[in-house]
Short mmCIF file of N, CA and C in Angstrom, two decimals:
data_model
loop_
_atom_site.label_atom_id
_atom_site.label_comp_id
_atom_site.label_asym_id
_atom_site.label_seq_id
_atom_site.Cartn_x
_atom_site.Cartn_y
_atom_site.Cartn_z
N MET H 1 -265.88 -18.94 -131.83
CA MET H 1 -266.79 -17.85 -132.07
C MET H 1 -266.03 -16.73 -132.76
N ALA H 2 -266.62 -16.14 -133.73
CA ALA H 2 -265.98 -15.08 -134.50
C ALA H 2 -265.87 -13.81 -133.66
N GLU H 3 -264.87 -13.02 -133.95
CA GLU H 3 -264.65 -11.76 -133.23
C GLU H 3 -265.86 -10.84 -133.36
N GLU H 4 -266.51 -10.85 -134.53
CA GLU H 4 -267.68 -10.01 -134.74
C GLU H 4 -268.81 -10.40 -133.80
N ASP H 5 -268.99 -11.71 -133.58
CA ASP H 5 -270.05 -12.17 -132.69
C ASP H 5 -269.82 -11.68 -131.27
N ILE H 6 -268.59 -11.72 -130.80
CA ILE H 6 -268.27 -11.25 -129.45
C ILE H 6 -268.54 -9.76 -129.34
N GLN H 7 -268.09 -9.00 -130.33
CA GLN H 7 -268.30 -7.56 -130.32
C GLN H 7 -269.80 -7.22 -130.36
N THR H 8 -270.57 -7.96 -131.15
CA THR H 8 -272.01 -7.73 -131.24
C THR H 8 -272.67 -8.00 -129.90
N LYS H 9 -272.29 -9.10 -129.26
CA LYS H 9 -272.86 -9.43 -127.95
C LYS H 9 -272.51 -8.37 -126.92
N LEU H 10 -271.27 -7.89 -126.95
CA LEU H 10 -270.87 -6.87 -125.99
C LEU H 10 -271.63 -5.57 -126.21
N GLN H 11 -271.91 -5.23 -127.45
CA GLN H 11 -272.65 -4.01 -127.73
C GLN H 11 -274.11 -4.11 -127.28
N LYS H 12 -274.69 -5.30 -127.39
CA LYS H 12 -276.08 -5.50 -127.00
C LYS H 12 -276.24 -5.79 -125.51
N TYR H 13 -275.14 -5.95 -124.81
CA TYR H 13 -275.14 -6.31 -123.40
C TYR H 13 -275.82 -5.24 -122.56
N ARG H 14 -276.72 -5.64 -121.70
CA ARG H 14 -277.39 -4.69 -120.81
C ARG H 14 -277.10 -4.99 -119.34
N THR H 15 -277.28 -6.22 -118.92
CA THR H 15 -277.01 -6.62 -117.55
C THR H 15 -276.63 -8.09 -117.53
N ALA H 16 -276.20 -8.56 -116.38
CA ALA H 16 -275.73 -9.94 -116.28
C ALA H 16 -276.85 -10.92 -116.62
N PRO H 17 -276.58 -11.86 -117.53
CA PRO H 17 -277.59 -12.86 -117.87
C PRO H 17 -277.71 -13.91 -116.76
N PHE H 18 -278.74 -14.72 -116.84
CA PHE H 18 -278.90 -15.78 -115.85
C PHE H 18 -277.72 -16.74 -115.94
N ASP H 19 -277.21 -17.12 -114.79
CA ASP H 19 -276.11 -18.08 -114.71
C ASP H 19 -276.57 -19.23 -113.84
N ALA H 20 -276.69 -20.42 -114.41
CA ALA H 20 -277.23 -21.58 -113.70
C ALA H 20 -276.39 -21.97 -112.49
N ARG H 21 -275.14 -21.53 -112.45
CA ARG H 21 -274.30 -21.84 -111.28
C ARG H 21 -274.76 -21.05 -110.05
N PHE H 22 -275.51 -19.98 -110.27
CA PHE H 22 -275.95 -19.10 -109.19
C PHE H 22 -277.44 -18.83 -109.31
N PRO H 23 -278.29 -19.84 -108.98
CA PRO H 23 -279.73 -19.71 -109.21
C PRO H 23 -280.47 -18.83 -108.20
N ASN H 24 -279.86 -18.53 -107.06
CA ASN H 24 -280.55 -17.77 -106.02
C ASN H 24 -280.44 -16.27 -106.25
N SER H 25 -281.24 -15.54 -105.52
CA SER H 25 -281.24 -14.09 -105.69
C SER H 25 -279.97 -13.43 -105.14
N ASN H 26 -279.30 -14.06 -104.18
CA ASN H 26 -278.07 -13.50 -103.65
C ASN H 26 -276.96 -13.73 -104.69
N GLN H 27 -276.45 -12.66 -105.24
CA GLN H 27 -275.49 -12.76 -106.34
C GLN H 27 -274.05 -12.52 -105.90
N THR H 28 -273.77 -12.63 -104.61
CA THR H 28 -272.43 -12.37 -104.11
C THR H 28 -271.40 -13.30 -104.75
N ARG H 29 -271.69 -14.58 -104.79
CA ARG H 29 -270.74 -15.53 -105.39
C ARG H 29 -270.59 -15.32 -106.88
N ASN H 30 -271.67 -14.94 -107.53
CA ASN H 30 -271.63 -14.65 -108.96
C ASN H 30 -270.70 -13.46 -109.20
N CYS H 31 -270.82 -12.45 -108.39
CA CYS H 31 -269.97 -11.27 -108.47
C CYS H 31 -268.51 -11.67 -108.31
N TRP H 32 -268.19 -12.40 -107.27
CA TRP H 32 -266.83 -12.84 -106.97
C TRP H 32 -266.27 -13.71 -108.10
N ALA H 33 -267.06 -14.66 -108.57
CA ALA H 33 -266.60 -15.58 -109.62
C ALA H 33 -266.29 -14.83 -110.92
N ASN H 34 -267.11 -13.88 -111.29
CA ASN H 34 -266.87 -13.14 -112.52
C ASN H 34 -265.69 -12.19 -112.39
N TYR H 35 -265.47 -11.63 -111.20
CA TYR H 35 -264.30 -10.79 -110.97
C TYR H 35 -263.03 -11.64 -111.16
N LEU H 36 -263.00 -12.81 -110.53
CA LEU H 36 -261.85 -13.71 -110.68
C LEU H 36 -261.68 -14.17 -112.12
N ASP H 37 -262.79 -14.54 -112.75
CA ASP H 37 -262.73 -15.03 -114.14
C ASP H 37 -262.16 -13.98 -115.08
N PHE H 38 -262.51 -12.71 -114.86
CA PHE H 38 -261.99 -11.64 -115.71
C PHE H 38 -260.46 -11.58 -115.62
N TYR H 39 -259.94 -11.56 -114.41
CA TYR H 39 -258.48 -11.43 -114.26
C TYR H 39 -257.76 -12.73 -114.63
N ARG H 40 -258.39 -13.87 -114.42
CA ARG H 40 -257.80 -15.13 -114.88
C ARG H 40 -257.73 -15.17 -116.40
N CYS H 41 -258.81 -14.74 -117.03
CA CYS H 41 -258.87 -14.72 -118.49
C CYS H 41 -257.79 -13.79 -119.04
N GLN H 42 -257.68 -12.60 -118.47
CA GLN H 42 -256.66 -11.66 -118.93
C GLN H 42 -255.26 -12.24 -118.77
N LYS H 43 -255.01 -12.85 -117.64
CA LYS H 43 -253.69 -13.43 -117.37
C LYS H 43 -253.37 -14.54 -118.37
N ALA H 44 -254.35 -15.41 -118.63
CA ALA H 44 -254.14 -16.54 -119.54
C ALA H 44 -253.92 -16.06 -120.98
N LEU H 45 -254.73 -15.12 -121.43
CA LEU H 45 -254.60 -14.65 -122.81
C LEU H 45 -253.36 -13.77 -123.00
N ASP H 46 -253.00 -13.01 -121.97
CA ASP H 46 -251.75 -12.22 -122.04
C ASP H 46 -250.54 -13.15 -122.17
N ALA H 47 -250.57 -14.26 -121.43
CA ALA H 47 -249.47 -15.21 -121.47
C ALA H 47 -249.32 -15.83 -122.86
N LYS H 48 -250.44 -15.97 -123.57
CA LYS H 48 -250.41 -16.54 -124.92
C LYS H 48 -250.15 -15.47 -125.98
N GLY H 49 -250.18 -14.21 -125.57
CA GLY H 49 -249.99 -13.13 -126.52
C GLY H 49 -251.19 -12.91 -127.42
N VAL H 50 -252.37 -13.23 -126.91
CA VAL H 50 -253.61 -13.14 -127.68
C VAL H 50 -254.41 -11.91 -127.19
N ASP H 51 -255.26 -11.39 -128.05
CA ASP H 51 -256.12 -10.27 -127.69
C ASP H 51 -257.02 -10.65 -126.52
N THR H 52 -257.14 -9.77 -125.54
CA THR H 52 -257.93 -10.05 -124.34
C THR H 52 -259.37 -9.56 -124.43
N ALA H 53 -259.82 -9.18 -125.61
CA ALA H 53 -261.20 -8.67 -125.79
C ALA H 53 -262.27 -9.64 -125.29
N PRO H 54 -262.12 -10.97 -125.47
CA PRO H 54 -263.16 -11.86 -124.96
C PRO H 54 -263.34 -11.78 -123.44
N CYS H 55 -262.33 -11.33 -122.73
CA CYS H 55 -262.42 -11.22 -121.27
C CYS H 55 -263.35 -10.09 -120.84
N ASP H 56 -263.62 -9.16 -121.75
CA ASP H 56 -264.47 -8.01 -121.41
C ASP H 56 -265.86 -8.43 -120.95
N TRP H 57 -266.31 -9.59 -121.40
CA TRP H 57 -267.62 -10.10 -120.97
C TRP H 57 -267.68 -10.23 -119.46
N TYR H 58 -266.65 -10.84 -118.87
CA TYR H 58 -266.62 -11.02 -117.42
C TYR H 58 -266.62 -9.67 -116.70
N LYS H 59 -265.87 -8.72 -117.24
CA LYS H 59 -265.80 -7.40 -116.61
C LYS H 59 -267.16 -6.72 -116.64
N ARG H 60 -267.84 -6.82 -117.75
CA ARG H 60 -269.16 -6.19 -117.83
C ARG H 60 -270.14 -6.84 -116.87
N VAL H 61 -270.02 -8.15 -116.68
CA VAL H 61 -270.92 -8.84 -115.74
C VAL H 61 -270.61 -8.40 -114.32
N PHE H 62 -269.33 -8.45 -113.92
CA PHE H 62 -269.06 -8.11 -112.53
C PHE H 62 -269.28 -6.63 -112.24
N THR H 63 -269.08 -5.76 -113.22
CA THR H 63 -269.34 -4.34 -112.95
C THR H 63 -270.84 -4.05 -112.86
N SER H 64 -271.65 -4.90 -113.45
CA SER H 64 -273.10 -4.68 -113.36
C SER H 64 -273.71 -5.26 -112.09
N ILE H 65 -273.07 -6.26 -111.48
CA ILE H 65 -273.69 -6.87 -110.28
C ILE H 65 -272.90 -6.65 -108.99
N CYS H 66 -271.65 -6.25 -109.07
CA CYS H 66 -270.85 -6.06 -107.86
C CYS H 66 -270.95 -4.61 -107.37
N PRO H 67 -271.05 -4.43 -106.06
CA PRO H 67 -270.97 -3.07 -105.52
C PRO H 67 -269.60 -2.46 -105.85
N ILE H 68 -269.60 -1.19 -106.18
CA ILE H 68 -268.36 -0.51 -106.56
C ILE H 68 -267.33 -0.58 -105.45
N SER H 69 -267.78 -0.47 -104.21
CA SER H 69 -266.84 -0.49 -103.08
C SER H 69 -266.10 -1.82 -103.00
N TRP H 70 -266.77 -2.93 -103.34
CA TRP H 70 -266.11 -4.23 -103.33
C TRP H 70 -265.02 -4.28 -104.39
N VAL H 71 -265.37 -3.83 -105.60
CA VAL H 71 -264.42 -3.87 -106.72
C VAL H 71 -263.21 -2.99 -106.40
N GLN H 72 -263.44 -1.82 -105.83
CA GLN H 72 -262.33 -0.93 -105.46
C GLN H 72 -261.44 -1.59 -104.41
N LYS H 73 -262.07 -2.24 -103.44
CA LYS H 73 -261.31 -2.92 -102.38
C LYS H 73 -260.47 -4.05 -102.98
N TRP H 74 -261.07 -4.85 -103.85
CA TRP H 74 -260.34 -5.96 -104.46
C TRP H 74 -259.21 -5.45 -105.35
N ASN H 75 -259.45 -4.37 -106.08
CA ASN H 75 -258.39 -3.79 -106.92
C ASN H 75 -257.23 -3.31 -106.05
N ASP H 76 -257.55 -2.65 -104.94
CA ASP H 76 -256.50 -2.20 -104.02
C ASP H 76 -255.72 -3.38 -103.46
N GLN H 77 -256.42 -4.45 -103.10
CA GLN H 77 -255.76 -5.63 -102.56
C GLN H 77 -254.85 -6.27 -103.60
N ARG H 78 -255.30 -6.32 -104.85
CA ARG H 78 -254.46 -6.89 -105.91
C ARG H 78 -253.19 -6.07 -106.09
N GLU H 79 -253.33 -4.74 -106.08
CA GLU H 79 -252.17 -3.86 -106.24
C GLU H 79 -251.19 -4.00 -105.08
N GLU H 80 -251.73 -4.22 -103.88
CA GLU H 80 -250.87 -4.35 -102.69
C GLU H 80 -250.30 -5.76 -102.53
N GLY H 81 -250.80 -6.71 -103.31
CA GLY H 81 -250.31 -8.07 -103.25
C GLY H 81 -250.92 -8.92 -102.15
N ASN H 82 -252.04 -8.49 -101.59
CA ASN H 82 -252.67 -9.29 -100.52
C ASN H 82 -254.11 -9.68 -100.88
N PHE H 83 -254.36 -9.89 -102.17
CA PHE H 83 -255.69 -10.30 -102.63
C PHE H 83 -255.93 -11.75 -102.26
N PRO H 84 -257.08 -12.08 -101.67
CA PRO H 84 -257.32 -13.46 -101.19
C PRO H 84 -257.66 -14.48 -102.28
N GLY H 85 -258.03 -14.04 -103.48
CA GLY H 85 -258.43 -14.97 -104.53
C GLY H 85 -257.25 -15.50 -105.32
N LYS H 86 -257.47 -16.64 -106.01
CA LYS H 86 -256.43 -17.21 -106.86
C LYS H 86 -256.66 -16.75 -108.29
N ILE H 87 -255.73 -15.93 -108.77
CA ILE H 87 -255.84 -15.43 -110.15
C ILE H 87 -254.69 -16.04 -110.94
#
């Protein structure tokens, strides 16, 4: 996908689109998965020395569906080195 296409999609982004992996109204797992995917994507692309702009999609999704308190807690846990997820 061209860089312009990604930027265009990010500009038009309003809220998390439907994700077939999470068909129910409870979006807790969707929130968690997108949070992990964002940091996994950043880690993988940083290791390759590539621009991490495509990872912004995951961040926009998790920031739109995750409670702020959860994200703050997970960020604190990552900084302290006791985050329970595999990134």
